[in-house]
Coordinates of C-alpha atoms and ligand atoms in Angstrom, one line a residue:
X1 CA 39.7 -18.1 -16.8
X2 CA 35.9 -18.4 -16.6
X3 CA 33.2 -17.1 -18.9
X4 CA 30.1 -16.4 -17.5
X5 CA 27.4 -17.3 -20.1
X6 CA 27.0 -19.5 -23.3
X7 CA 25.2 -16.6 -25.2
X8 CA 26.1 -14.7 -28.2
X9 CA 28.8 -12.7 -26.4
X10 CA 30.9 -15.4 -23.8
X11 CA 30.2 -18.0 -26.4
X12 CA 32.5 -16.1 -29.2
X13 CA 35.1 -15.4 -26.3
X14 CA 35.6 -19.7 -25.7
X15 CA 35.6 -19.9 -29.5
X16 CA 38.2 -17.4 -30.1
X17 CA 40.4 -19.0 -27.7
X18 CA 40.6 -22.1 -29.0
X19 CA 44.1 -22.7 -29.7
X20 CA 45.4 -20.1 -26.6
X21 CA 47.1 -21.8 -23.9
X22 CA 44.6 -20.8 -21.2
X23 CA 41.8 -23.5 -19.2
X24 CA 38.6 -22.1 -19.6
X25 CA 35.5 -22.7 -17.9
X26 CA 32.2 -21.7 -19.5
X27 CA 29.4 -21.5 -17.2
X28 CA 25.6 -21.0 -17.4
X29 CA 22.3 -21.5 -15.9
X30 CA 20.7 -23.3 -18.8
X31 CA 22.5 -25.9 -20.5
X32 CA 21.8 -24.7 -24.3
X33 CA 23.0 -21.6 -26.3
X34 CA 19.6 -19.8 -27.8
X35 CA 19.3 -18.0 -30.7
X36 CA 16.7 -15.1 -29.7
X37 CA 16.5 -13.5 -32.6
X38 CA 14.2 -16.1 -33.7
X39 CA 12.3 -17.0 -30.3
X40 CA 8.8 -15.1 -31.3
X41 CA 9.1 -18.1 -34.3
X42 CA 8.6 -20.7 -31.1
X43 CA 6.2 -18.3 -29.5
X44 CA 4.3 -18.0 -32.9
X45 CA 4.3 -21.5 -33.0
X46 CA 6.5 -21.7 -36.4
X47 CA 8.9 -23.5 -35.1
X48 CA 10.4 -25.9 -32.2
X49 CA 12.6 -25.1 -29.2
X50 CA 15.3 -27.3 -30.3
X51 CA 15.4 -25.8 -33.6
X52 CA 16.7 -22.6 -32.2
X53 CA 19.0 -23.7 -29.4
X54 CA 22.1 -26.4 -28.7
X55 CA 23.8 -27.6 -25.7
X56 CA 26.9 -25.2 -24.9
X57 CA 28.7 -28.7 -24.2
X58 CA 27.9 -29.7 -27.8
X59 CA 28.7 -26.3 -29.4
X60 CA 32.2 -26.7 -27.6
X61 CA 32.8 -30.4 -27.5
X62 CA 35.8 -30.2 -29.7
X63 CA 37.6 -27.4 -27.9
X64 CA 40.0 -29.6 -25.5
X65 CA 41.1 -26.2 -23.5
X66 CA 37.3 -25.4 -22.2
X67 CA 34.9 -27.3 -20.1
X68 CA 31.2 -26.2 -19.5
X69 CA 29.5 -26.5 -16.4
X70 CA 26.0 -25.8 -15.5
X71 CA 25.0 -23.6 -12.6
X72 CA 23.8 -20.2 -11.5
X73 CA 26.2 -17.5 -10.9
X74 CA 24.7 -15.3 -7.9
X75 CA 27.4 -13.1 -7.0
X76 CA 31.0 -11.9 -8.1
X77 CA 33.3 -11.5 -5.6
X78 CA 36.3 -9.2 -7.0
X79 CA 38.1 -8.5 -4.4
X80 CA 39.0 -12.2 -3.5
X81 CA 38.7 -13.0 -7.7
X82 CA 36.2 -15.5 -7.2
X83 CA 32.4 -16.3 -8.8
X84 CA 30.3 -17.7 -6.2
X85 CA 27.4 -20.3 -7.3
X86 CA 24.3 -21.2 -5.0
X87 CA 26.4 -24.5 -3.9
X88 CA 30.1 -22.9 -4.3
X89 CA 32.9 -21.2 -5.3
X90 CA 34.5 -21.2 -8.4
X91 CA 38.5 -19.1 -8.6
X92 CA 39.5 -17.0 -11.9
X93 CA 42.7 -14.9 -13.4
X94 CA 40.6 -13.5 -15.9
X95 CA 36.9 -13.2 -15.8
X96 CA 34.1 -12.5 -18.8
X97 CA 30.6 -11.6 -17.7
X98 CA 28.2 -12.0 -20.5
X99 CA 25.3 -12.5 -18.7
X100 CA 22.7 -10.7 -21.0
X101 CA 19.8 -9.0 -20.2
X102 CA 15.7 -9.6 -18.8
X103 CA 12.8 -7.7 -19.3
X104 CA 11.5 -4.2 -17.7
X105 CA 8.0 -3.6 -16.7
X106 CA 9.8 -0.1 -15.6
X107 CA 9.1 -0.8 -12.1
X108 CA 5.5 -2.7 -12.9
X109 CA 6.4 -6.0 -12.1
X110 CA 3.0 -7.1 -10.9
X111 CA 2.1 -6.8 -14.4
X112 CA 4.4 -9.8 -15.2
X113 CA 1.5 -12.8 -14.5
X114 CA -0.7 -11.2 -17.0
X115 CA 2.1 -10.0 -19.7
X116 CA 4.5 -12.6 -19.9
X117 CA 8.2 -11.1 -22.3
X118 CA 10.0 -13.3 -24.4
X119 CA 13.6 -14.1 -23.5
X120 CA 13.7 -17.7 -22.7
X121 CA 12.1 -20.7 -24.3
X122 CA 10.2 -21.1 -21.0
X123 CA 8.7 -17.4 -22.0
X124 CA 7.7 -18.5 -25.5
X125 CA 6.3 -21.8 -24.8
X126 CA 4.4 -19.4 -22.2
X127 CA 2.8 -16.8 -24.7
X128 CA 2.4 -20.0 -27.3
X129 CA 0.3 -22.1 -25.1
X130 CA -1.7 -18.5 -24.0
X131 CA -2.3 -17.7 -27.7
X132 CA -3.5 -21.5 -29.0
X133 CA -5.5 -21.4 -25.3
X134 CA -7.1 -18.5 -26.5
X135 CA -8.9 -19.6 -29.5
X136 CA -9.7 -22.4 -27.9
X137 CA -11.5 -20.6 -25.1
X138 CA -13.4 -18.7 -27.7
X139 CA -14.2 -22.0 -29.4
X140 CA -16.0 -22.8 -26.6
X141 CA -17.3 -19.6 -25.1
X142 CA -21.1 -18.6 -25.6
X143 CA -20.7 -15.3 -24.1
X144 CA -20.2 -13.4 -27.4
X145 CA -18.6 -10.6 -25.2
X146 CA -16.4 -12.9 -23.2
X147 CA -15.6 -14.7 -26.2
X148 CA -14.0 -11.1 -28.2
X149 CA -11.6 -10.7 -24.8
X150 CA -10.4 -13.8 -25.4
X151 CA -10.2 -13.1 -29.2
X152 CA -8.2 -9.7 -28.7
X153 CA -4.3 -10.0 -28.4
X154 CA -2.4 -7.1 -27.4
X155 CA 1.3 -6.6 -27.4
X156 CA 3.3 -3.8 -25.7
X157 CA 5.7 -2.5 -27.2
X158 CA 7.0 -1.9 -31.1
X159 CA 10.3 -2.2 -31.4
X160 CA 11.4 -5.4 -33.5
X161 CA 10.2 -7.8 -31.2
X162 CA 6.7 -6.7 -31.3
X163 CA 6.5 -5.9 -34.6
X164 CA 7.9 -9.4 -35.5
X165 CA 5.0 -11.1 -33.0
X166 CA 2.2 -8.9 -34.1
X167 CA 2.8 -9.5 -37.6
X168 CA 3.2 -13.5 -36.8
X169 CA -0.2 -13.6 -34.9
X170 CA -2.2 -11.5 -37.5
X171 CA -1.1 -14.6 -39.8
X172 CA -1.8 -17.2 -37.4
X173 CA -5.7 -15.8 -37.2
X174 CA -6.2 -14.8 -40.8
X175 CA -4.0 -17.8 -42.5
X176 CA -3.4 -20.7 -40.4
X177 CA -6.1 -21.3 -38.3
X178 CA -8.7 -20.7 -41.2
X179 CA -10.6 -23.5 -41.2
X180 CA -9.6 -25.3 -37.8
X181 CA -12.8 -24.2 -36.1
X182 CA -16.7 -24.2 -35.8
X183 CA -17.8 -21.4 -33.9
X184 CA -15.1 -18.3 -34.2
X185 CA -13.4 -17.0 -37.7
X186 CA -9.8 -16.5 -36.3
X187 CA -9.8 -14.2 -38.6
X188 CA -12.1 -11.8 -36.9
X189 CA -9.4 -12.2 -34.0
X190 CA -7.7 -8.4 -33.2
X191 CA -4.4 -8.3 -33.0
X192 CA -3.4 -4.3 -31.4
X193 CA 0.3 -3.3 -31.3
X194 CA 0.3 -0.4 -28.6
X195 CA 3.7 1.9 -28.4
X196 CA 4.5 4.5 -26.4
X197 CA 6.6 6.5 -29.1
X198 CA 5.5 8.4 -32.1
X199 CA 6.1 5.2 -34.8
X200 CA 6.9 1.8 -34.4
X201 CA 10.5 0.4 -35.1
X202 CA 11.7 4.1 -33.3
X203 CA 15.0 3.2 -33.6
X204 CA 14.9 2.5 -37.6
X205 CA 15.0 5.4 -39.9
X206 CA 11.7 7.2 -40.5
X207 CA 10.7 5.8 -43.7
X208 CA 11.5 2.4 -42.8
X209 CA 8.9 2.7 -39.7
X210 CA 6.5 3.5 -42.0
X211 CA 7.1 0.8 -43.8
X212 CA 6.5 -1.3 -41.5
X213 CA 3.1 0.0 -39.9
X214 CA 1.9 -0.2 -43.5
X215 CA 3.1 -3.8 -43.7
X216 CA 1.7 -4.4 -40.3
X217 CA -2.0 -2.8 -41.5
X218 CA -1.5 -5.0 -44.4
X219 CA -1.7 -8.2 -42.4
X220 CA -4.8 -7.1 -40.2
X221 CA -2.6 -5.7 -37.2
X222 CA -4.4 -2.4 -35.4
X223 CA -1.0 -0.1 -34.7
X224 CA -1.5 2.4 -32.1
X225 CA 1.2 4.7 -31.3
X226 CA 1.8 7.5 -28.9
X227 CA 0.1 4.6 -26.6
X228 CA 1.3 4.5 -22.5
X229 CA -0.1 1.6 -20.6
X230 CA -0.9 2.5 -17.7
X231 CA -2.5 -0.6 -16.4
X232 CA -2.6 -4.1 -17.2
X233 CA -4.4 -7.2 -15.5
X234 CA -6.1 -10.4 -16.5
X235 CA -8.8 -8.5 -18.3
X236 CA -6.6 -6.2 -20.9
X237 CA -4.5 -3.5 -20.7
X238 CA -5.5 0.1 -19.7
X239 CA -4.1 2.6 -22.7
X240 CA -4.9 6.3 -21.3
X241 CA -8.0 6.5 -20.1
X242 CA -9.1 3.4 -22.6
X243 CA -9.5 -0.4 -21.2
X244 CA -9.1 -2.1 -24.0
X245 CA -10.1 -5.6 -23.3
X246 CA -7.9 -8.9 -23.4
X247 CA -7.2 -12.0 -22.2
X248 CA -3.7 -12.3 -23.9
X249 CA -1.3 -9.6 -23.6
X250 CA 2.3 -9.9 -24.4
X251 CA 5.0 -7.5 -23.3
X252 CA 7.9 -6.7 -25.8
X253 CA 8.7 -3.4 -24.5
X254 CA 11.4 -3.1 -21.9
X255 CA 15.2 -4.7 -21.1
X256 CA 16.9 -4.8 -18.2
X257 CA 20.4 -5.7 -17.4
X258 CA 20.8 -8.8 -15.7
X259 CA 21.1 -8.2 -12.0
X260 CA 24.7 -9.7 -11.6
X261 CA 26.0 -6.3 -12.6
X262 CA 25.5 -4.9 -9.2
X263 CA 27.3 -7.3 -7.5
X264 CA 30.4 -6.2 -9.1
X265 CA 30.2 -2.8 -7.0
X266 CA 31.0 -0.7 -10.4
X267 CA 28.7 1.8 -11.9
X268 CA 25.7 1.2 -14.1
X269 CA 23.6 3.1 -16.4
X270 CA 19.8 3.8 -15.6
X271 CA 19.3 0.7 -17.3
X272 CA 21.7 -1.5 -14.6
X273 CA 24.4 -2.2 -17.4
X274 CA 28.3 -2.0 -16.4
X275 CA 29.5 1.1 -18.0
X276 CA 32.7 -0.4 -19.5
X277 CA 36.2 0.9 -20.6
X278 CA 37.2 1.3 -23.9
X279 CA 38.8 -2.1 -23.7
X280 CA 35.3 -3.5 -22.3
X281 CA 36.9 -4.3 -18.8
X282 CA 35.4 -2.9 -16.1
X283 CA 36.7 0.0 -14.1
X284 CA 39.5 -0.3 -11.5
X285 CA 39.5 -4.7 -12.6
X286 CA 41.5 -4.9 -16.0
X287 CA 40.9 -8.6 -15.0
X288 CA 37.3 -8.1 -15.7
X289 CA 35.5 -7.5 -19.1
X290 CA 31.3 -7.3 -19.4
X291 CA 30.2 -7.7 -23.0
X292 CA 27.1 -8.1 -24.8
X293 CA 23.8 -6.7 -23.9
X294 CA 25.1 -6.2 -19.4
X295 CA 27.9 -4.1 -21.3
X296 CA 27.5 -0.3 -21.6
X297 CA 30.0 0.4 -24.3
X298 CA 30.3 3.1 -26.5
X299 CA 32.0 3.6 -30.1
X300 CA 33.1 5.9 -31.9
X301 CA 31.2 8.4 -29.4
X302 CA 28.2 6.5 -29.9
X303 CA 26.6 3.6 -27.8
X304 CA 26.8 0.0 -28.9
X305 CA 23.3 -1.4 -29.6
X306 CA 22.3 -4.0 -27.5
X307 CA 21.9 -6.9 -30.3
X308 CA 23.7 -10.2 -31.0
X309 CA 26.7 -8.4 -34.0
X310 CA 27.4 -6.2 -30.9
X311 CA 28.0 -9.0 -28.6
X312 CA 29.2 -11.6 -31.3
X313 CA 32.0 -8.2 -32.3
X314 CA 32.8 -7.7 -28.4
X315 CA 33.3 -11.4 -27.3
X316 CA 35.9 -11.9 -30.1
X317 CA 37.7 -8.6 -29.3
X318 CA 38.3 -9.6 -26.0
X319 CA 39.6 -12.6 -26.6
X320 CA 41.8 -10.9 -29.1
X321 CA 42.8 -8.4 -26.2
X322 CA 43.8 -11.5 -24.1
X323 CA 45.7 -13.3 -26.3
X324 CA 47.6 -10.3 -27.0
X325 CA 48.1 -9.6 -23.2
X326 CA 49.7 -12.9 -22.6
X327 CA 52.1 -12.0 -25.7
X328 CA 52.8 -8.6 -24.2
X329 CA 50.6 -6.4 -26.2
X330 CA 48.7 -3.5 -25.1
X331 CA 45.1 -3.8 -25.4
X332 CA 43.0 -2.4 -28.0
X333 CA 39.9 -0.4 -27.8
X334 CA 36.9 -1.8 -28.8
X335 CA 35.6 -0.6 -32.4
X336 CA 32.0 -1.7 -33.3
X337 CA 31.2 -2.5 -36.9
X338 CA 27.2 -1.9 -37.5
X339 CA 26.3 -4.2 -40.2
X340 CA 22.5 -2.4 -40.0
X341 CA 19.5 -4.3 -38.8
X342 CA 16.5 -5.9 -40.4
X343 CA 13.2 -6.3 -38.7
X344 CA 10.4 -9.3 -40.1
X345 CA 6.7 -8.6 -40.1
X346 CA 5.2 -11.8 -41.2
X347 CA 6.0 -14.3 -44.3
X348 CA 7.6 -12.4 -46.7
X349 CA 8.1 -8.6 -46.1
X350 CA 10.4 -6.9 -43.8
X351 CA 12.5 -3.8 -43.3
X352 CA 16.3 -3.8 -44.0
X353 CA 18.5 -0.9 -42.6
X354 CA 21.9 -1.7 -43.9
X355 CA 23.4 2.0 -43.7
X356 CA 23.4 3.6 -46.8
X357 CA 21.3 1.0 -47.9
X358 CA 18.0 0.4 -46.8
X359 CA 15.3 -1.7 -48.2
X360 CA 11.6 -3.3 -47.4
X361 CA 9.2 -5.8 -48.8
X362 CA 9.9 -9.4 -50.3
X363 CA 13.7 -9.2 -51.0
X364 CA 14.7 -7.3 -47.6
X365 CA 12.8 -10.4 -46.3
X366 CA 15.1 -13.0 -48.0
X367 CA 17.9 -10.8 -46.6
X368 CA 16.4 -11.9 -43.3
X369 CA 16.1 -15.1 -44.3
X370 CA 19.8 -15.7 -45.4
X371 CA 21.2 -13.3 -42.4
X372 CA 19.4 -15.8 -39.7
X373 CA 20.4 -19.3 -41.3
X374 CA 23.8 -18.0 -41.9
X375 CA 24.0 -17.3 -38.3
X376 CA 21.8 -20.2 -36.6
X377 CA 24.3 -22.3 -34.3
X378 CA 24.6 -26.0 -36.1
X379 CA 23.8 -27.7 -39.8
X380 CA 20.8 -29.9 -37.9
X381 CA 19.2 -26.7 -37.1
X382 CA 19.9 -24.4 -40.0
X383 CA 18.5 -27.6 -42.2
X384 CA 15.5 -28.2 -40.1
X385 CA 14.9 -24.2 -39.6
X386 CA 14.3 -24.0 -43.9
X387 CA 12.6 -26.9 -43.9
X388 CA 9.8 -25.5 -41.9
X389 CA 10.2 -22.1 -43.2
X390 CA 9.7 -23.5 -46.9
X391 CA 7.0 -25.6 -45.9
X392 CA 4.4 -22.8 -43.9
X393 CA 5.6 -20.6 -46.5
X394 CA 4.2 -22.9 -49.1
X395 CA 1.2 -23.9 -46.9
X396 CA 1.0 -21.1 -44.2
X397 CA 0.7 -24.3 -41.6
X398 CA 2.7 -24.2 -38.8
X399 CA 4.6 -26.8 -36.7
X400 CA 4.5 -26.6 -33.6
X401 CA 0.9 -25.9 -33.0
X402 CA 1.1 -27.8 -29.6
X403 CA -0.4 -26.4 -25.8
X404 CA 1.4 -28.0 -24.0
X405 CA 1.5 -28.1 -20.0
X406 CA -1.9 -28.1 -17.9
X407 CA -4.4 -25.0 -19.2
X408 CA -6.5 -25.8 -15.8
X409 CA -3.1 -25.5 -13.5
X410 CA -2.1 -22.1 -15.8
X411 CA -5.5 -20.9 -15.6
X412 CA -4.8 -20.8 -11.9
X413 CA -1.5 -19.5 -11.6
X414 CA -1.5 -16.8 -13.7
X415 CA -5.0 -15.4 -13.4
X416 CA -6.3 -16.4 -16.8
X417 CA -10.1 -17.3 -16.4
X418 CA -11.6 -20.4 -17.9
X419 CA -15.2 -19.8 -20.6
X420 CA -17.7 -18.8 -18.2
X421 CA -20.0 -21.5 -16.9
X422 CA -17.1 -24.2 -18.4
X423 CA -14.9 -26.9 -16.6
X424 CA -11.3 -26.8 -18.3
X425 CA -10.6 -30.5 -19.6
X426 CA -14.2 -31.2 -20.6
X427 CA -15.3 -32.3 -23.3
X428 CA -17.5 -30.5 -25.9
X429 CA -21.8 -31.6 -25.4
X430 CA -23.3 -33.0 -28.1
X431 CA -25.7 -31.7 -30.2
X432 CA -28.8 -31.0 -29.7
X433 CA -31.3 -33.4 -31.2
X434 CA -33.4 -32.5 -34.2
X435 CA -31.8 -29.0 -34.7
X436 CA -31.5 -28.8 -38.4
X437 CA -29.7 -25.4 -37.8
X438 CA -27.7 -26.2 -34.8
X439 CA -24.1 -26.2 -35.2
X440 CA -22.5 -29.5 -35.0
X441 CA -20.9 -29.5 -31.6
X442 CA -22.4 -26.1 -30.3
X443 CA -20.3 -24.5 -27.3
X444 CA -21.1 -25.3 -23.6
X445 CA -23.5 -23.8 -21.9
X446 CA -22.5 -20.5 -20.3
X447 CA -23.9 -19.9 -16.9
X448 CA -23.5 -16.1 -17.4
X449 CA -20.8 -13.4 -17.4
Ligands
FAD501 C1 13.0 -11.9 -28.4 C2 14.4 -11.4 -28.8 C3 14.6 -11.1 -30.1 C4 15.8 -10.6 -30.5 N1 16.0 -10.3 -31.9 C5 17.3 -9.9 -32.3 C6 17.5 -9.8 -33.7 O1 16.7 -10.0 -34.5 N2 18.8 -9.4 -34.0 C7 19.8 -9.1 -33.1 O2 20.9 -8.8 -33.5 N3 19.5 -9.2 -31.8 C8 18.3 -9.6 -31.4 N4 18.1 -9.8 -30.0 C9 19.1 -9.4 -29.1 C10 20.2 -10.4 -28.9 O3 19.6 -11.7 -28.7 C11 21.1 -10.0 -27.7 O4 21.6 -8.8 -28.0 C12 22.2 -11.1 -27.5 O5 21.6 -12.3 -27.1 C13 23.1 -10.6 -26.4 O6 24.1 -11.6 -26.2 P1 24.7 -11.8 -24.7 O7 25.7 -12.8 -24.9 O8 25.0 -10.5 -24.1 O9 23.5 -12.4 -23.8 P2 22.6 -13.7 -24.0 O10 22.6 -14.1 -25.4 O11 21.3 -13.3 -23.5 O12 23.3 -14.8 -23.1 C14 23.3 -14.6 -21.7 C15 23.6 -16.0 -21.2 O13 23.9 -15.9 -19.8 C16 23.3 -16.9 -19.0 N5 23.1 -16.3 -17.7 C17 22.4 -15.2 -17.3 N6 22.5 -15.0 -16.0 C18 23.3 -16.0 -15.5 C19 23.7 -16.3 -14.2 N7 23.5 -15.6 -13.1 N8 24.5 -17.4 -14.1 C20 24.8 -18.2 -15.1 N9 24.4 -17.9 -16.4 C21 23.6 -16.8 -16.6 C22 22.0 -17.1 -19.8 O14 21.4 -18.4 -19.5 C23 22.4 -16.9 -21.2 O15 22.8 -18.2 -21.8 C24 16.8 -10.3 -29.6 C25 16.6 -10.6 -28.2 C26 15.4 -11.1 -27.8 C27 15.1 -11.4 -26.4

């Protein structure tokens, strides 16, 4: 059989099968399993790529029955039962497509060079290097009008990833980077969380939303709701009829399925998922099942949430479903288990919806806490992960405060604009002789708006 994708969902199918007498082959694009849930930690500079993701051939290594290859599935073939790769062909009996989801600029996709989203590493070390960049732009900037755009961060989009970001940035400018530099506050940096709906969080319960835009307040973040972009471009975003300028803008506000779905000829929900059986194969193919966030499953009448329990519960019940086939049991339908969901805004508070319970502030935050490092894929990384979280929570330092890649080759790519007047790359001018007053290494020279 083959699995298509090491995430949450194909992952927990291999696993599952461990000891069934069937050769699997797990295959995916990237080479690592990544725990997204904790991504915007990489973006926010708390804490390394490697921390957060593994090699699927490691995860597996043990599991004689399965082998992982690397490649890009671009097309299913299901009437000759086949999975075709840029360079081949691969043959299955059974097939699991667990191929996740992207983003959605809902049909803005020009708007992608100026607001990256975060679903890869590639995306976070992305919006990381654009946030550090942007303090040091403003560093350097004389322009005191230039240098606010560069100090204003917006993000689109409050559902948990946002809300997680914006509350990580507003600590990054009013904790970490306190006393780093000469000629901004961080502090005075704005940090605006624009949504679309009435509250942030909208699918929490009321008073957990407004929990968390007070928490959000709390840390320094501006929440605007009822907010439609309209525009964005390398200058901000355009709310209404209100430009509000930016140089960084960071989109957490749409999903999309991934695009394999349509190749499978079956039909899809307005968001391109595979709307699955109740057994999570796909119609007219028994001998195909879509979990995880491409799935459109429902349970109990209701439909499963797109998040890693859903996926983790839906990989394991198919493999259940095909071990039980090979023994000559009827399939079971699927029957998801909601566990509740818990959204971080910064160091210590949160919001915990755990059904009947629900819960915010320090201890719904050590809920977090204990929820993620129980879950985190491998000792090295759950280790590592609390070691940094114990230290910036001691010290509110943090990291991975790297830029890496070239900030002149970016600059040019994605339309970001260096300081007026100001090579990227040089170095700071000394200062001027015999100026009691004059800061110690002043900011270039601008040579105008
Ligand atoms: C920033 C962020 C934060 C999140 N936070 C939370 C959270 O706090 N709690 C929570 O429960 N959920 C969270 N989620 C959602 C959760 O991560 C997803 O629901 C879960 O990852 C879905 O699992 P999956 O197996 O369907 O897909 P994924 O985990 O996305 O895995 C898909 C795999 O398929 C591979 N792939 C894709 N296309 C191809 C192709 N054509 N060929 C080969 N391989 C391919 C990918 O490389 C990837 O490894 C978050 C998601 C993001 C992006």
């Amino acid at each position: 059989m083959v699995i298509i994708g090491g995430g949450f969902g194909g992952l927990n199918v291999a696993k599952k099968l461990k000891s069934a007498a069937v050769q699997i082959t797990v295959l995916d694009r990237r080479n690592h399993h990544l725990f997204q849930p904790l991504l915007y930690q990489v973006a926010a500079a708390a804490l390394n790529p490697s921390d957060i993701a593994m090699p699927i051939r490691r995860i597996l290594r043990r599991q004689k029955n399965t082998e992982v290859l690397l490649g890009e599935v671009t097309a299913i073939d299901a009437t000759r039962r086949v999975v075709r790769l840029e360079d081949g062909e691969l043959p299955y009996d059974y097939l699991v497509v667990a191929t996740g989801a992207t983003h959605s600029y809902f049909g803005n996709d020009q708007w992608a060079r100026f607001a990256p989203g975060l679903k890869t590493i590639e995306d976070a070390l992305l919006i990381r290097r654009r946030v550090l960049l942007a303090y040091e732009m403003a560093e350097r900037e004389q322009d005191p009008e230039v240098q606010r755009r560069w100090l204003n961060f917006l993000i689109v989009g409050a559902g948990p990833t946002g809300v997680e970001l914006a509350g990580a940035l507003a600590e990054i400018s009013r904790q970490t980077l306190g006393m780093d530099f000469r000629h901004i506050d961080p502090a005075s940096a704005r940090i605006v969380l624009l949504e679309g709906a009435p509250r942030v969080l909208p699918t929490y319960p009321e008073d957990l939303s407004e929990a968390a835009e007070r928490q959000l307040t709390k840390l320094g973040v501006e929440v605007r709701t009822h907010a439609q972009v309209t525009a964005i471009d390398a200058d901000g975003a355009v709310v209404g009829s209100e430009r509000i300028p930016a140089r960084t803008v960071i989109w957490a506000a749409g999903v999309a399925a991934s695009p394999l779905a349509r190749s499978l000829g079956v039909p899809l929900d307005r968001a391109g998922r595979v709307v699955v059986e109740p057994d999570l194969s796909v119609p007219g193919h028994p001998e195909i099942f879509v979990i995880g966030d491409l799935a459109a499953a429902r349970s109990g009448g209701k439909p499963v949430p797109g998040i890693a329990p859903a996926a983790i519960q839906e990989g394991k019940h198919t493999a259940k479903n095909i071990i039980g086939e090979m023994r000559g049991i009827a399939r079971v339908p699927f029957h998801y288990r909601d566990k509740g969901s818990i959204a971080t805004i910064g160091r210590a508070a949160a919001v915990a919806d755990l059904g009947r319970l629900k819960f915010t502030g320090f201890f719904a935050w050590l809920t977090w806490l204990v929820v993620h490092i129980f879950f985190l894929i491998g000792f090295r990384n759950r280790l590592l992960v609390l070691i940094e979280w114990a230290w910036s929570y001691l010290t509110t330092e943090r990291g991975a405060r790297l830029i890496t890649g070239l900030p002149s080759a970016e600059v040019e790519a994605e339309g970001l604009c260096a300081p007026t007047g100001v090579e990227l790359g040089q170095a700071p001018a000394p200062a001027p002789a015999g100026q009691a007053d004059a800061p110690k290494n002043p900011p270039l020279k601008s040579t105008g708006g």
